[in-house]
Tab-separated table of C-alpha atoms in Angstrom:
chain	number	residue	atom	x	y	z
A	6	MET	CA	0.000	0.000	0.000
A	7	ASP	CA	1.314	3.452	-0.903
A	8	PHE	CA	1.730	5.990	1.866
A	9	ASP	CA	-0.566	8.917	0.988
A	10	TRP	CA	0.769	12.162	2.461
A	11	SER	CA	-2.349	14.057	1.388
A	12	VAL	CA	-4.353	12.098	3.969
A	13	ILE	CA	-2.185	13.532	6.748
A	14	TRP	CA	-2.383	17.024	5.285
A	15	GLN	CA	-6.176	16.882	5.246
A	16	ALA	CA	-6.264	15.557	8.800
A	17	LEU	CA	-3.919	18.187	10.273
A	18	PRO	CA	-6.624	20.681	11.423
A	19	GLU	CA	-8.418	18.042	13.473
A	20	LEU	CA	-5.169	16.599	14.778
A	21	PHE	CA	-3.993	20.055	15.862
A	22	LYS	CA	-7.304	20.513	17.652
A	23	GLY	CA	-6.801	17.243	19.489
A	24	ALA	CA	-3.188	18.107	20.316
A	25	ARG	CA	-4.251	21.436	21.835
A	26	LEU	CA	-6.762	19.672	24.057
A	27	THR	CA	-4.131	17.105	25.034
A	28	VAL	CA	-1.757	19.870	26.117
A	29	LEU	CA	-4.563	21.673	27.988
A	30	ILE	CA	-5.496	18.546	29.943
A	31	ALA	CA	-1.859	17.791	30.741
A	32	LEU	CA	-1.019	21.344	31.869
A	33	ALA	CA	-4.143	21.770	33.999
A	34	GLY	CA	-3.761	18.313	35.503
A	35	LEU	CA	-0.068	18.701	36.267
A	36	ALA	CA	-0.609	22.125	37.841
A	37	GLY	CA	-3.096	20.602	40.250
A	38	GLY	CA	-0.947	17.506	40.659
A	39	LEU	CA	2.021	19.625	41.717
A	40	VAL	CA	-0.048	21.296	44.449
A	41	ILE	CA	-1.393	18.003	45.784
A	42	GLY	CA	1.947	16.272	45.314
A	43	PHE	CA	3.908	18.860	47.269
A	44	ALA	CA	1.333	18.867	50.077
A	45	ALA	CA	1.224	15.066	50.299
A	46	GLY	CA	4.993	14.744	49.904
A	47	LEU	CA	5.734	17.184	52.702
A	48	ALA	CA	3.121	15.470	54.863
A	49	ARG	CA	4.884	12.159	54.219
A	50	ALA	CA	8.284	13.661	55.019
A	51	TYR	CA	7.540	15.951	57.955
A	52	GLY	CA	3.880	15.520	58.935
A	53	ASN	CA	2.587	14.066	62.175
A	54	ILE	CA	1.300	10.506	62.343
A	55	VAL	CA	-2.207	11.471	61.151
A	56	LEU	CA	-1.077	13.538	58.145
A	57	ASN	CA	1.501	10.924	57.259
A	58	ALA	CA	-1.093	8.146	57.352
A	59	ILE	CA	-3.588	10.095	55.217
A	60	ALA	CA	-0.938	10.931	52.623
A	61	MET	CA	0.367	7.355	52.596
A	62	ILE	CA	-3.118	5.877	52.053
A	63	TYR	CA	-3.750	8.312	49.193
A	64	VAL	CA	-0.426	7.518	47.531
A	65	GLU	CA	-0.782	3.756	47.862
A	66	ILE	CA	-4.358	3.668	46.550
A	67	ILE	CA	-3.567	5.803	43.510
A	68	ARG	CA	-0.267	4.127	42.689
A	69	GLY	CA	-1.889	0.721	43.125
A	70	THR	CA	-4.663	1.286	40.579
A	71	PRO	CA	-4.447	2.095	36.839
A	72	ILE	CA	-5.290	5.612	35.731
A	73	ILE	CA	-7.931	4.263	33.360
A	74	VAL	CA	-9.778	2.772	36.348
A	75	GLN	CA	-9.469	6.079	38.182
A	76	VAL	CA	-10.962	8.119	35.339
A	77	MET	CA	-13.769	5.591	34.872
A	78	PHE	CA	-14.551	5.829	38.583
A	79	ILE	CA	-14.566	9.643	38.445
A	80	TYR	CA	-16.732	9.773	35.336
A	81	PHE	CA	-19.188	6.950	35.995
A	82	ALA	CA	-19.174	6.159	39.745
A	83	LEU	CA	-18.568	9.549	41.378
A	84	PRO	CA	-21.731	11.134	39.908
A	85	ILE	CA	-23.761	8.313	41.459
A	86	LEU	CA	-22.065	8.609	44.848
A	87	ALA	CA	-22.033	12.420	45.031
A	88	ASP	CA	-25.102	13.144	42.877
A	89	VAL	CA	-23.182	15.533	40.623
A	90	ARG	CA	-22.693	15.609	36.872
A	91	ILE	CA	-19.097	15.525	35.628
A	92	ASN	CA	-18.295	16.225	31.981
A	93	PRO	CA	-15.559	14.201	30.241
A	94	LEU	CA	-13.011	17.047	30.163
A	95	ALA	CA	-13.373	17.737	33.889
A	96	ALA	CA	-13.080	14.021	34.641
A	97	ALA	CA	-9.897	13.798	32.557
A	98	ILE	CA	-8.274	16.756	34.325
A	99	MET	CA	-9.277	15.415	37.730
A	100	ALA	CA	-7.775	12.032	36.873
A	101	ILE	CA	-4.432	13.595	35.903
A	102	ILE	CA	-4.431	15.740	39.062
A	103	ILE	CA	-5.109	12.797	41.362
A	104	ASN	CA	-2.816	10.358	39.555
A	105	ALA	CA	0.145	12.694	39.034
A	106	GLY	CA	-0.220	14.047	42.576
A	107	ALA	CA	0.448	10.620	44.082
A	108	TYR	CA	3.625	10.077	42.082
A	109	ILE	CA	4.830	13.631	42.609
A	110	ALA	CA	4.286	13.176	46.351
A	111	GLU	CA	6.863	10.392	46.437
A	112	ILE	CA	9.258	12.443	44.317
A	113	VAL	CA	8.929	15.364	46.737
A	114	ARG	CA	9.282	13.143	49.798
A	115	GLY	CA	12.424	11.509	48.476
A	116	ALA	CA	14.008	14.788	47.401
A	117	PHE	CA	13.418	16.555	50.726
A	118	LEU	CA	14.570	13.610	52.820
A	119	SER	CA	17.712	13.291	50.692
A	120	VAL	CA	18.949	16.684	51.914
A	121	HIS	CA	21.291	16.215	54.875
A	122	ARG	CA	19.452	16.737	58.159
A	123	GLY	CA	22.348	18.836	59.401
A	124	LEU	CA	21.122	21.728	57.249
A	125	ARG	CA	17.725	21.583	58.915
A	126	GLU	CA	19.272	21.476	62.366
A	127	ALA	CA	21.537	24.399	61.507
A	128	GLY	CA	18.596	26.488	60.328
A	129	LEU	CA	16.580	25.702	63.443
A	130	ALA	CA	19.619	26.485	65.605
A	131	LEU	CA	19.716	29.951	64.043
A	132	GLY	CA	16.184	30.535	65.274
A	133	LEU	CA	14.414	30.213	61.927
A	134	PRO	CA	10.888	28.802	61.978
A	135	PHE	CA	10.564	25.391	60.421
A	136	TRP	CA	8.662	26.634	57.355
A	137	LYS	CA	11.471	29.069	56.556
A	138	VAL	CA	14.034	26.300	56.882
A	139	LEU	CA	12.045	24.270	54.355
A	140	LEU	CA	11.495	27.201	52.017
A	141	TYR	CA	14.929	28.831	52.000
A	142	ILE	CA	17.419	26.121	52.995
A	143	ILE	CA	16.118	22.637	52.201
A	144	GLY	CA	13.680	23.568	49.435
A	145	PRO	CA	16.130	24.908	46.806
A	146	LEU	CA	18.408	21.877	47.148
A	147	ALA	CA	15.508	19.439	47.072
A	148	PHE	CA	13.963	21.147	44.058
A	149	ARG	CA	17.133	20.686	42.021
A	150	ARG	CA	17.199	17.007	42.848
A	151	MET	CA	13.569	16.410	41.939
A	152	ILE	CA	13.606	18.097	38.499
A	153	PRO	CA	14.677	15.005	36.489
A	154	ALA	CA	12.036	12.832	38.166
A	155	LEU	CA	9.373	15.529	37.780
A	156	GLY	CA	10.223	15.808	34.113
A	157	ASN	CA	9.728	12.088	33.653
A	158	GLN	CA	6.366	12.288	35.418
A	159	PHE	CA	5.270	15.188	33.199
A	160	ILE	CA	6.004	13.116	30.087
A	161	VAL	CA	4.165	10.086	31.479
A	162	SER	CA	1.113	12.202	32.354
A	163	LEU	CA	1.104	13.785	28.894
A	164	LYS	CA	0.984	10.343	27.288
A	165	ASP	CA	-1.623	9.139	29.792
A	166	THR	CA	-4.113	11.608	28.288
A	167	SER	CA	-4.487	9.153	25.392
A	168	LEU	CA	-6.352	6.800	27.753
A	169	PHE	CA	-9.200	9.288	28.104
A	170	ILE	CA	-10.493	8.093	24.755
A	171	VAL	CA	-12.582	5.668	26.850
A	172	ILE	CA	-14.816	8.501	28.124
A	173	GLY	CA	-15.028	10.363	24.825
A	174	VAL	CA	-12.607	13.234	25.439
A	175	GLY	CA	-11.653	14.712	22.062
A	176	GLU	CA	-7.902	14.652	22.638
A	177	LEU	CA	-5.310	13.664	20.061
A	178	THR	CA	-5.871	9.901	20.123
A	179	ARG	CA	-9.644	10.319	19.917
A	180	GLN	CA	-9.317	12.646	16.948
A	181	GLY	CA	-7.052	10.149	15.222
A	182	GLN	CA	-9.559	7.355	15.809
A	183	GLU	CA	-12.449	9.392	14.398
A	184	ILE	CA	-10.471	10.411	11.307
A	185	MET	CA	-9.382	6.820	10.695
A	186	ALA	CA	-12.971	5.604	11.064
A	187	ALA	CA	-13.948	8.023	8.281
A	188	ASN	CA	-11.155	7.337	5.765
A	189	PHE	CA	-9.807	3.905	6.833
A	190	ARG	CA	-6.200	5.140	6.368
A	191	ALA	CA	-4.755	3.626	9.551
A	192	VAL	CA	-1.076	3.799	8.586
A	193	GLU	CA	-1.089	7.496	7.709
A	194	ILE	CA	-3.306	8.631	10.591
A	195	TRP	CA	-1.577	6.712	13.372
A	196	SER	CA	1.817	7.709	12.008
A	197	ALA	CA	0.717	11.341	12.220
A	198	VAL	CA	-0.647	10.855	15.742
A	199	ALA	CA	2.633	9.269	16.818
A	200	MET	CA	4.592	12.190	15.359
A	201	PHE	CA	2.432	14.672	17.279
A	202	TYR	CA	3.170	12.853	20.534
A	203	LEU	CA	6.884	12.683	19.708
A	204	ILE	CA	6.963	16.417	19.026
A	205	MET	CA	5.183	17.225	22.294
A	206	THR	CA	7.284	14.911	24.436
A	207	GLY	CA	10.461	15.947	22.601
A	208	THR	CA	9.746	19.624	23.248
A	209	LEU	CA	9.115	18.907	26.920
A	210	THR	CA	12.313	16.868	27.143
A	211	LEU	CA	14.311	19.705	25.580
A	212	ILE	CA	12.884	22.225	28.050
A	213	LEU	CA	13.775	19.941	30.953
A	214	ARG	CA	17.301	19.371	29.659
A	215	LEU	CA	17.856	23.114	29.369
A	216	THR	CA	16.471	23.604	32.887
A	217	GLU	CA	18.771	20.929	34.277
A	218	LYS	CA	21.748	22.451	32.505
A	219	ARG	CA	20.914	25.936	33.724
A	220	MET	CA	20.624	24.719	37.301
A	221	ARG	CA	23.802	22.647	36.869
A	222	ILE	CA	22.145	19.345	37.712
A	223	LEU	CA	24.559	16.543	36.940
């Protein structure tokens, strides 16, 4: 079978539309995931027994179940339990937030605990409150150490958006499926979809590499 480039050219508008939605879901989800992840990670590292237990249960439940099960629960089960209507886009963003937050929590916990405790003790000995020790002494060092792992999680979450095809979100994979169903040109369409994902993940990888280099992370 000949590879027909015109099929890809005709499909580009719809594929760009899907790619924009993919990026939107990933950015919104990761923004929320960072907030939850930092809160849960710090609770795991420095929280009391109650906060630590709550954060640990959250992390273990989310890391122990597939993201596709999580989004199906949010979209189909949560409306029944909470008597609220959730549209597919909101369910997708919520799934990324909850899923990425659990993995980011462990990244944050590991990075903060990897900083030598002597720095914390020195800051406290100077009379600084604990939150200032975390923010100004431990935080900058921990942040440098967590950037490579955070970058990997960002890429994973970006690719995980393809799973939201199961609830009808019109992201890149869904657009590719609909186009292929109309023209039956599977080779051209899925090649184009793969290239879109490679471009997005490649751009993100480049940004992370430049950030690591700028911060002199070896």
